């Protein structure tokens, strides 16, 4: 597969979705026929069902070089250019790569802050400051395809309109198996440690907590990522690193034997990846710090400062830009109804904003030099129905939150971005009690049921999330 690494928290740069014809980029449908009623600088227009529609230029099969490489031709010679290599210009349609006919001037290009095409060669890019700032965000064509599948199951026109808007926002692509890394270059949530997610069953990974699988993690996973990143040195990349792993070392070593068994591999895995990937000047890495109702208490934050400082130091000379919070969780950014008291188990940080304000000071006191944050706002727009803030699985009452944005909060210069790291609509875990990966949390009262396996599409949860979006879609 052709690859364009762009700025991601596993996703990347460039905010325009693929289009089957020029009209879709302008908010009009493509025509099913080819009768021309009007022509302007954008292209040829027709009228169908009383509305304007764009007429796609028929691709020249003779000039469409991609057929010989096993890829179809794009439906229009004016298709948006997503990637250029020695073969020609590539577009994306229906979640797949397609070749743009020879002689096309192409649409707007993606994947580069300068507006040029993304190629493996080029001058070395160096990130300076907030990597989310001053760039456009890449639209994940695979998520667009998932949402299109969801729309096909809807009949409510207002709900369909909201779902269509979801396709215009960037989100992260999760890299959760070795196979995915060798097939996709667009996946940048690094998530495959041996003994992954040691305190939960729903998202356990393929690698076990043993020396042999640690060797595989290094050679078949991190080294492969490193090779791809070195090949695409001319554009910035963001990596969200191993959600939940280090937070488990802060709180669950004594209570969960699987976490004690995984400790060595979590530490060695982080040290290795920071050494390998943290020295690349076009890469910015963020380590996961759980959420407000995991590490928000004073003693947890103090211990976390020591754990994270040790981990970052172990990866020297590699550098870490900062940390990511609320990944795959539901804790609101601000919740003025909560304060330190019995309802919050005396947590002084009952929302993500107060959590980041506090932990930024703790981490600096622990000697961590670079303390910046990316906050996952994909599912925290509405306070969910959970009766305990530790509930994490497919919570009812979900609403998509703040849109992806760099430097979103005035006065918080250490907040690099709000970003959609966990794609709304992808399940947290199955509610099937007979399943091997069933976790009791997915059977709790406020967990939506029936739910599919983690990562699989959950239509009902997606529909509720877009209905409850805050701000509204």
Short mmCIF file of C-alpha atoms in Angstrom, two decimals:
data_model
loop_
_atom_site.label_atom_id
_atom_site.label_comp_id
_atom_site.label_asym_id
_atom_site.label_seq_id
_atom_site.Cartn_x
_atom_site.Cartn_y
_atom_site.Cartn_z
CA UNK A 1 0.00 0.00 0.00
CA UNK A 2 1.20 3.49 -0.75
CA UNK A 3 1.79 5.42 2.44
CA UNK A 4 1.64 9.04 3.44
CA UNK A 5 2.83 9.65 6.98
CA UNK A 6 1.34 12.84 8.24
CA UNK A 7 0.90 14.47 11.56
CA UNK A 8 -0.92 11.99 13.70
CA UNK A 9 -1.61 11.10 17.15
CA UNK A 10 -1.74 8.12 15.11
CA UNK A 11 -3.32 10.03 12.45
CA UNK A 12 -1.68 12.65 10.36
CA UNK A 13 -1.63 15.94 8.44
CA UNK A 14 -4.04 17.23 5.76
CA UNK A 15 -7.68 17.80 6.48
CA UNK A 16 -9.56 17.08 3.26
CA UNK A 17 -11.27 13.77 2.68
CA UNK A 18 -11.09 11.94 -0.61
CA UNK A 19 -13.77 12.73 -3.17
CA UNK A 20 -15.16 10.74 -6.08
CA UNK A 21 -15.53 13.95 -8.12
CA UNK A 22 -14.64 17.62 -7.66
CA UNK A 23 -18.20 18.52 -6.56
CA UNK A 24 -18.01 16.55 -3.30
CA UNK A 25 -15.23 18.83 -2.06
CA UNK A 26 -17.63 21.76 -2.69
CA UNK A 27 -20.58 20.19 -0.88
CA UNK A 28 -22.45 18.85 -3.94
CA UNK A 29 -23.02 15.23 -5.04
CA UNK A 30 -21.55 13.60 -8.12
CA UNK A 31 -23.87 13.09 -11.09
CA UNK A 32 -24.90 9.60 -12.12
CA UNK A 33 -25.13 10.75 -15.75
CA UNK A 34 -22.99 13.00 -17.95
CA UNK A 35 -25.32 15.68 -19.41
CA UNK A 36 -23.50 19.02 -19.02
CA UNK A 37 -25.71 21.99 -18.01
CA UNK A 38 -22.98 24.43 -16.92
CA UNK A 39 -19.18 24.63 -16.89
CA UNK A 40 -16.96 26.77 -14.66
CA UNK A 41 -13.39 26.70 -13.35
CA UNK A 42 -14.23 23.81 -11.02
CA UNK A 43 -15.53 21.52 -13.75
CA UNK A 44 -18.67 20.38 -15.53
CA UNK A 45 -22.04 20.56 -13.77
CA UNK A 46 -25.30 18.72 -14.30
CA UNK A 47 -28.70 18.77 -12.60
CA UNK A 48 -30.33 15.71 -11.03
CA UNK A 49 -33.41 15.59 -8.76
CA UNK A 50 -33.56 19.38 -8.87
CA UNK A 51 -30.02 19.81 -7.47
CA UNK A 52 -26.63 20.65 -8.95
CA UNK A 53 -24.20 17.77 -9.26
CA UNK A 54 -20.65 17.44 -10.56
CA UNK A 55 -19.77 15.40 -13.63
CA UNK A 56 -16.60 13.38 -13.13
CA UNK A 57 -14.11 13.32 -15.97
CA UNK A 58 -13.88 9.81 -17.33
CA UNK A 59 -10.44 8.42 -16.54
CA UNK A 60 -8.28 7.45 -19.46
CA UNK A 61 -7.64 3.75 -18.91
CA UNK A 62 -4.72 3.82 -21.32
CA UNK A 63 -3.08 6.57 -19.33
CA UNK A 64 -3.95 5.09 -15.93
CA UNK A 65 -0.68 3.46 -14.98
CA UNK A 66 -1.97 2.14 -11.63
CA UNK A 67 -3.85 -0.76 -13.28
CA UNK A 68 -0.57 -2.52 -13.97
CA UNK A 69 0.26 -2.27 -10.26
CA UNK A 70 -3.02 -3.82 -9.13
CA UNK A 71 -4.80 -0.58 -8.17
CA UNK A 72 -7.89 0.90 -9.88
CA UNK A 73 -8.06 4.24 -11.65
CA UNK A 74 -9.58 7.14 -9.77
CA UNK A 75 -13.03 8.08 -11.04
CA UNK A 76 -11.83 11.55 -12.03
CA UNK A 77 -8.64 13.01 -13.44
CA UNK A 78 -9.34 15.89 -11.05
CA UNK A 79 -9.27 13.63 -7.99
CA UNK A 80 -7.48 14.99 -4.95
CA UNK A 81 -3.77 14.10 -4.91
CA UNK A 82 -2.81 12.37 -1.67
CA UNK A 83 0.59 10.98 -2.62
CA UNK A 84 3.12 11.21 -5.44
CA UNK A 85 5.90 8.76 -6.23
CA UNK A 86 7.89 7.69 -9.28
CA UNK A 87 4.82 5.95 -10.73
CA UNK A 88 2.52 8.95 -10.67
CA UNK A 89 -0.15 10.65 -8.58
CA UNK A 90 -2.33 8.69 -6.16
CA UNK A 91 -5.81 9.43 -4.84
CA UNK A 92 -8.03 7.68 -2.28
CA UNK A 93 -11.57 6.48 -3.03
CA UNK A 94 -13.72 4.21 -0.85
CA UNK A 95 -10.81 3.75 1.51
CA UNK A 96 -8.49 2.42 -1.21
CA UNK A 97 -5.64 3.89 -3.25
CA UNK A 98 -6.33 4.69 -6.92
CA UNK A 99 -4.21 6.10 -9.73
CA UNK A 100 -4.91 9.55 -11.18
CA UNK A 101 -4.77 9.63 -14.96
CA UNK A 102 -1.71 11.12 -16.66
CA UNK A 103 -2.05 14.80 -17.42
CA UNK A 104 -4.21 15.55 -14.38
CA UNK A 105 -3.53 18.80 -12.64
CA UNK A 106 -4.94 17.20 -9.50
CA UNK A 107 -6.79 18.71 -6.62
CA UNK A 108 -5.36 20.10 -3.43
CA UNK A 109 -2.47 18.03 -2.19
CA UNK A 110 -2.01 16.66 1.27
CA UNK A 111 0.57 15.53 3.76
CA UNK A 112 2.98 18.45 3.83
CA UNK A 113 2.95 21.71 5.73
CA UNK A 114 4.21 23.48 2.63
CA UNK A 115 1.38 22.14 0.49
CA UNK A 116 3.67 19.92 -1.59
CA UNK A 117 3.32 16.21 -2.23
CA UNK A 118 4.50 13.71 0.33
CA UNK A 119 7.40 11.60 -0.86
CA UNK A 120 9.80 9.29 0.97
CA UNK A 121 12.72 11.45 -0.05
CA UNK A 122 13.33 15.08 0.76
CA UNK A 123 15.05 17.25 3.28
CA UNK A 124 14.99 16.33 6.94
CA UNK A 125 12.06 17.92 8.77
CA UNK A 126 12.67 19.02 12.35
CA UNK A 127 9.81 19.60 14.77
CA UNK A 128 10.16 22.77 16.80
CA UNK A 129 7.54 23.38 19.47
CA UNK A 130 3.94 22.20 19.22
CA UNK A 131 3.77 19.72 16.32
CA UNK A 132 0.02 20.23 15.91
CA UNK A 133 0.32 23.96 15.32
CA UNK A 134 0.31 25.49 11.86
CA UNK A 135 -0.64 22.32 10.00
CA UNK A 136 -3.76 20.75 8.54
CA UNK A 137 -4.95 17.45 9.98
CA UNK A 138 -5.06 14.30 7.87
CA UNK A 139 -8.43 12.63 7.31
CA UNK A 140 -8.23 8.90 7.98
CA UNK A 141 -9.80 7.19 4.93
CA UNK A 142 -10.34 3.97 6.88
CA UNK A 143 -12.49 5.75 9.46
CA UNK A 144 -14.36 7.50 6.65
CA UNK A 145 -15.16 4.06 5.26
CA UNK A 146 -16.41 2.90 8.68
CA UNK A 147 -18.66 5.94 8.98
CA UNK A 148 -19.98 5.39 5.46
CA UNK A 149 -20.92 1.88 6.56
CA UNK A 150 -22.68 3.33 9.60
CA UNK A 151 -24.59 5.83 7.46
CA UNK A 152 -25.84 2.99 5.27
CA UNK A 153 -27.65 1.62 8.35
CA UNK A 154 -29.37 4.93 9.19
CA UNK A 155 -32.71 6.32 8.04
CA UNK A 156 -32.91 9.51 10.16
CA UNK A 157 -31.81 12.38 7.89
CA UNK A 158 -30.66 14.59 10.78
CA UNK A 159 -28.53 11.75 12.16
CA UNK A 160 -27.05 11.10 8.72
CA UNK A 161 -26.09 14.79 8.46
CA UNK A 162 -24.24 14.57 11.79
CA UNK A 163 -22.46 11.39 10.71
CA UNK A 164 -21.38 13.05 7.46
CA UNK A 165 -19.71 15.80 9.50
CA UNK A 166 -17.77 13.18 11.47
CA UNK A 167 -15.93 12.30 8.26
CA UNK A 168 -14.45 15.79 8.06
CA UNK A 169 -12.44 15.52 11.30
CA UNK A 170 -9.10 13.86 11.88
CA UNK A 171 -8.63 10.95 14.26
CA UNK A 172 -6.01 8.39 15.14
CA UNK A 173 -5.38 5.05 13.49
CA UNK A 174 -4.38 2.42 16.03
CA UNK A 175 -1.33 0.25 15.50
CA UNK A 176 -2.20 -2.73 17.66
CA UNK A 177 -0.57 -5.71 15.93
CA UNK A 178 2.71 -6.51 14.20
CA UNK A 179 0.76 -7.33 11.02
CA UNK A 180 -0.78 -3.86 10.93
CA UNK A 181 2.62 -2.20 11.11
CA UNK A 182 3.87 -4.19 8.16
CA UNK A 183 0.78 -3.38 6.11
CA UNK A 184 -0.03 0.22 7.03
CA UNK A 185 2.22 3.17 7.43
CA UNK A 186 -0.56 5.49 8.56
CA UNK A 187 -0.98 3.87 12.00
CA UNK A 188 0.60 5.81 14.82
CA UNK A 189 -0.92 4.84 18.12
CA UNK A 190 1.91 2.56 19.26
CA UNK A 191 0.07 -0.19 21.15
CA UNK A 192 1.56 -3.69 21.25
CA UNK A 193 3.70 -4.11 24.39
CA UNK A 194 4.19 -7.63 25.74
CA UNK A 195 1.46 -8.18 28.33
CA UNK A 196 -0.46 -5.15 27.02
CA UNK A 197 -3.27 -3.72 29.16
CA UNK A 198 -2.40 -5.92 32.12
CA UNK A 199 -5.31 -4.75 34.32
CA UNK A 200 -8.02 -5.37 31.70
CA UNK A 201 -9.07 -8.36 29.60
CA UNK A 202 -10.97 -6.68 26.76
CA UNK A 203 -7.89 -5.26 25.03
CA UNK A 204 -5.14 -7.78 25.80
CA UNK A 205 -2.67 -7.97 22.93
CA UNK A 206 -0.91 -10.60 20.84
CA UNK A 207 2.42 -10.49 22.72
CA UNK A 208 2.84 -12.11 26.12
CA UNK A 209 5.01 -10.96 29.01
CA UNK A 210 8.10 -13.03 28.26
CA UNK A 211 11.60 -12.51 26.85
CA UNK A 212 10.80 -14.03 23.48
CA UNK A 213 7.88 -11.71 22.82
CA UNK A 214 9.89 -8.71 24.02
CA UNK A 215 12.44 -9.58 21.34
CA UNK A 216 9.63 -9.71 18.78
CA UNK A 217 8.30 -6.37 19.99
CA UNK A 218 11.71 -4.83 19.36
CA UNK A 219 12.61 -6.46 16.04
CA UNK A 220 9.22 -7.00 14.36
CA UNK A 221 7.44 -3.93 15.65
CA UNK A 222 9.54 -0.99 16.87
CA UNK A 223 12.35 -1.59 14.36
CA UNK A 224 9.80 -1.72 11.53
CA UNK A 225 8.25 1.55 12.69
CA UNK A 226 11.72 3.10 12.87
CA UNK A 227 12.48 2.03 9.31
CA UNK A 228 9.29 3.58 7.96
CA UNK A 229 9.81 6.82 9.87
CA UNK A 230 13.37 7.18 8.61
CA UNK A 231 12.13 6.72 5.07
CA UNK A 232 9.62 9.55 5.52
CA UNK A 233 11.92 12.07 7.16
CA UNK A 234 10.57 15.11 5.32
CA UNK A 235 7.32 15.49 7.27
CA UNK A 236 6.34 15.63 10.95
CA UNK A 237 4.92 12.64 12.80
CA UNK A 238 3.29 12.33 16.22
CA UNK A 239 3.27 9.03 18.11
CA UNK A 240 0.91 8.28 21.00
CA UNK A 241 2.77 5.63 22.97
CA UNK A 242 1.28 2.52 24.59
CA UNK A 243 -1.98 3.70 26.24
CA UNK A 244 -2.56 2.50 29.83
CA UNK A 245 0.82 0.80 30.22
CA UNK A 246 2.80 3.12 32.50
CA UNK A 247 -0.29 4.18 34.46
CA UNK A 248 -0.71 0.50 35.37
CA UNK A 249 2.82 0.51 36.79
CA UNK A 250 1.85 3.43 39.02
CA UNK A 251 -1.26 1.88 40.58
CA UNK A 252 -1.67 -1.83 39.83
CA UNK A 253 1.61 -3.63 40.49
CA UNK A 254 0.57 -4.89 43.91
CA UNK A 255 -3.09 -5.63 43.17
CA UNK A 256 -2.78 -7.28 39.75
CA UNK A 257 -0.30 -10.16 39.24
CA UNK A 258 -0.41 -9.70 35.45
CA UNK A 259 0.89 -6.14 35.89
CA UNK A 260 3.70 -7.31 38.15
CA UNK A 261 4.61 -9.90 35.50
CA UNK A 262 4.58 -7.23 32.80
CA UNK A 263 6.59 -4.54 34.62
CA UNK A 264 9.98 -5.58 33.24
CA UNK A 265 8.67 -5.66 29.68
CA UNK A 266 6.85 -2.35 29.94
CA UNK A 267 10.02 -0.65 31.19
CA UNK A 268 12.36 -2.30 28.68
CA UNK A 269 9.91 -1.77 25.84
CA UNK A 270 9.61 1.96 26.58
CA UNK A 271 13.35 2.40 26.96
CA UNK A 272 13.93 0.73 23.61
CA UNK A 273 11.30 2.67 21.67
CA UNK A 274 12.36 6.03 23.14
CA UNK A 275 15.99 5.35 22.20
CA UNK A 276 14.98 4.32 18.69
CA UNK A 277 12.21 6.77 17.83
CA UNK A 278 12.91 9.68 20.17
CA UNK A 279 16.10 10.64 18.34
CA UNK A 280 14.28 11.26 15.06
CA UNK A 281 13.94 15.04 14.65
CA UNK A 282 10.64 14.85 12.75
CA UNK A 283 8.95 12.70 15.39
CA UNK A 284 7.19 13.92 18.55
CA UNK A 285 6.21 11.31 21.15
CA UNK A 286 3.62 11.48 23.92
CA UNK A 287 3.49 8.90 26.72
CA UNK A 288 0.08 7.95 28.10
CA UNK A 289 -0.87 9.11 31.63
CA UNK A 290 -4.32 7.55 32.02
CA UNK A 291 -6.98 10.04 33.11
CA UNK A 292 -8.15 12.16 36.02
CA UNK A 293 -9.84 9.31 37.87
CA UNK A 294 -6.83 7.06 37.54
CA UNK A 295 -3.84 9.16 38.56
CA UNK A 296 -5.57 12.33 39.77
CA UNK A 297 -5.03 11.79 43.50
CA UNK A 298 -2.02 13.51 45.10
CA UNK A 299 -0.14 10.32 45.98
CA UNK A 300 -0.70 8.81 42.53
CA UNK A 301 0.53 11.93 40.77
CA UNK A 302 3.63 12.08 42.97
CA UNK A 303 4.44 8.43 42.26
CA UNK A 304 3.71 8.94 38.57
CA UNK A 305 6.28 11.73 38.41
CA UNK A 306 8.97 9.32 39.62
CA UNK A 307 7.92 6.48 37.29
CA UNK A 308 7.72 8.65 34.16
CA UNK A 309 10.97 10.49 34.93
CA UNK A 310 12.73 7.12 35.23
CA UNK A 311 11.25 5.84 31.99
CA UNK A 312 12.18 8.94 30.01
CA UNK A 313 15.71 8.88 31.40
CA UNK A 314 16.08 5.21 30.45
CA UNK A 315 15.47 6.11 26.81
CA UNK A 316 18.25 8.71 26.56
CA UNK A 317 19.34 10.17 24.20
CA UNK A 318 15.80 9.85 22.84
CA UNK A 319 13.39 12.65 23.70
CA UNK A 320 9.71 12.71 24.64
CA UNK A 321 7.60 15.76 23.80
CA UNK A 322 4.99 15.14 26.47
CA UNK A 323 1.98 13.10 27.54
CA UNK A 324 -1.53 12.17 26.50
CA UNK A 325 -4.55 11.88 28.77
CA UNK A 326 -8.09 10.47 28.66
CA UNK A 327 -7.30 8.09 25.80
CA UNK A 328 -10.36 5.93 25.15
CA UNK A 329 -12.02 7.39 28.22
CA UNK A 330 -15.01 9.59 28.99
CA UNK A 331 -13.90 12.04 31.68
CA UNK A 332 -15.13 15.57 30.82
CA UNK A 333 -12.62 18.31 30.11
CA UNK A 334 -14.38 20.49 32.66
CA UNK A 335 -17.00 19.43 35.22
CA UNK A 336 -17.90 22.30 37.56
CA UNK A 337 -20.42 20.07 39.35
CA UNK A 338 -17.62 18.04 40.92
CA UNK A 339 -15.13 18.97 43.63
CA UNK A 340 -12.91 17.20 46.11
CA UNK A 341 -15.29 15.28 48.37
CA UNK A 342 -16.98 11.95 48.99
CA UNK A 343 -18.61 11.90 45.53
CA UNK A 344 -15.17 11.90 43.90
CA UNK A 345 -13.44 9.76 46.52
CA UNK A 346 -11.62 12.96 47.55
CA UNK A 347 -9.95 13.32 44.19
CA UNK A 348 -8.66 16.91 43.86
CA UNK A 349 -8.69 16.57 40.06
CA UNK A 350 -12.23 15.49 39.09
CA UNK A 351 -11.94 16.57 35.45
CA UNK A 352 -9.18 16.49 32.82
CA UNK A 353 -8.42 20.20 32.96
CA UNK A 354 -7.69 20.17 36.68
CA UNK A 355 -5.78 16.92 36.24
CA UNK A 356 -3.41 18.42 33.67
CA UNK A 357 -2.98 21.60 35.67
CA UNK A 358 -1.86 19.55 38.67
CA UNK A 359 0.22 16.85 37.01
CA UNK A 360 2.14 19.35 34.88
CA UNK A 361 3.51 20.83 38.13
CA UNK A 362 4.24 17.39 39.59
CA UNK A 363 6.13 16.25 36.50
CA UNK A 364 8.24 19.40 36.41
CA UNK A 365 9.01 18.93 40.10
CA UNK A 366 10.12 15.37 39.27
CA UNK A 367 12.70 16.76 36.86
CA UNK A 368 10.90 16.05 33.59
CA UNK A 369 12.01 18.76 31.15
CA UNK A 370 9.39 18.61 28.38
CA UNK A 371 5.86 18.61 29.80
CA UNK A 372 3.18 19.11 27.15
CA UNK A 373 -0.14 17.37 26.64
CA UNK A 374 -2.53 16.03 23.99
CA UNK A 375 -6.00 15.42 25.45
CA UNK A 376 -8.34 12.89 23.87
CA UNK A 377 -11.68 14.64 23.35
CA UNK A 378 -13.29 12.03 21.12
CA UNK A 379 -15.88 10.83 23.64
CA UNK A 380 -16.07 13.30 26.54
CA UNK A 381 -18.44 15.95 25.19
CA UNK A 382 -21.24 14.85 27.52
CA UNK A 383 -21.06 13.55 31.06
CA UNK A 384 -21.84 9.85 30.69
CA UNK A 385 -24.20 7.79 32.83
CA UNK A 386 -21.51 5.93 34.76
CA UNK A 387 -22.08 5.66 38.51
CA UNK A 388 -18.37 5.38 39.26
CA UNK A 389 -15.71 7.44 37.45
CA UNK A 390 -13.60 4.33 36.96
CA UNK A 391 -16.10 2.84 34.51
CA UNK A 392 -14.44 2.73 31.09
CA UNK A 393 -16.29 0.28 28.84
CA UNK A 394 -18.80 1.49 26.20
CA UNK A 395 -20.47 3.96 28.53
CA UNK A 396 -24.06 5.00 27.85
CA UNK A 397 -24.76 8.69 27.42
CA UNK A 398 -21.59 9.16 25.37
CA UNK A 399 -21.12 12.32 23.28
CA UNK A 400 -18.31 13.31 20.96
CA UNK A 401 -16.34 16.22 22.42
CA UNK A 402 -14.22 19.17 21.34
CA UNK A 403 -12.99 19.02 17.75
CA UNK A 404 -9.30 18.37 17.03
CA UNK A 405 -7.47 21.66 17.48
CA UNK A 406 -3.97 22.89 18.30
CA UNK A 407 -3.44 25.10 21.37
CA UNK A 408 -7.18 25.04 22.19
CA UNK A 409 -7.23 26.67 25.64
CA UNK A 410 -6.04 30.19 26.37
CA UNK A 411 -3.60 30.31 29.26
CA UNK A 412 -2.63 26.63 28.95
CA UNK A 413 0.42 26.86 26.70
CA UNK A 414 1.40 23.35 27.78
CA UNK A 415 -1.73 21.89 26.13
CA UNK A 416 -0.60 21.12 22.60
CA UNK A 417 -3.96 19.90 21.30
CA UNK A 418 -7.36 18.38 21.68
CA UNK A 419 -7.39 15.35 19.42
CA UNK A 420 -9.65 12.36 18.66
CA UNK A 421 -7.38 9.46 19.57
CA UNK A 422 -10.02 6.77 20.17
CA UNK A 423 -12.34 6.71 17.12
CA UNK A 424 -15.95 7.11 18.19
CA UNK A 425 -17.86 4.00 17.14
CA UNK A 426 -15.12 1.46 17.82
CA UNK A 427 -16.00 -0.75 20.78
CA UNK A 428 -14.10 -0.82 24.08
CA UNK A 429 -14.83 -4.51 24.60
CA UNK A 430 -17.41 -7.24 24.24
CA UNK A 431 -20.37 -7.72 26.57
CA UNK A 432 -20.50 -11.45 25.75
CA UNK A 433 -19.72 -13.14 29.07
CA UNK A 434 -18.64 -16.33 27.29
CA UNK A 435 -15.99 -14.55 25.20
CA UNK A 436 -12.32 -15.13 26.01
CA UNK A 437 -11.69 -11.40 26.27
CA UNK A 438 -14.80 -10.51 28.25
CA UNK A 439 -14.03 -7.99 30.98
CA UNK A 440 -16.48 -7.53 33.85
CA UNK A 441 -16.56 -3.77 33.31
CA UNK A 442 -18.22 -4.37 29.93
CA UNK A 443 -21.07 -6.11 31.72
CA UNK A 444 -21.72 -3.33 34.23
CA UNK A 445 -25.01 -1.48 34.35
CA UNK A 446 -23.86 1.64 32.49
CA UNK A 447 -21.97 -0.26 29.76
CA UNK A 448 -24.00 -0.33 26.55
CA UNK A 449 -25.06 -3.82 25.44
CA UNK A 450 -24.86 -5.90 23.37
CA UNK A 451 -21.33 -4.81 22.47
CA UNK A 452 -18.84 -6.37 20.01
CA UNK A 453 -15.17 -7.13 20.65
CA UNK A 454 -12.75 -4.27 21.29
CA UNK A 455 -11.99 -2.35 18.12
CA UNK A 456 -14.99 -3.64 16.19
CA UNK A 457 -17.67 -1.24 14.97
CA UNK A 458 -20.42 -0.47 17.51
CA UNK A 459 -23.24 1.20 15.60
CA UNK A 460 -25.49 2.04 18.55
CA UNK A 461 -22.64 3.65 20.51
CA UNK A 462 -21.64 5.71 17.47
CA UNK A 463 -25.19 6.96 16.91
CA UNK A 464 -25.57 7.99 20.54
CA UNK A 465 -22.19 9.73 20.43
CA UNK A 466 -23.09 11.94 17.48
CA UNK A 467 -26.56 12.70 18.88
CA UNK A 468 -24.95 13.93 22.12
CA UNK A 469 -22.05 15.79 20.51
CA UNK A 470 -20.87 18.84 22.45
CA UNK A 471 -20.45 21.20 20.72
CA UNK A 472 -23.21 19.91 18.41
CA UNK A 473 -22.29 18.57 14.99
#
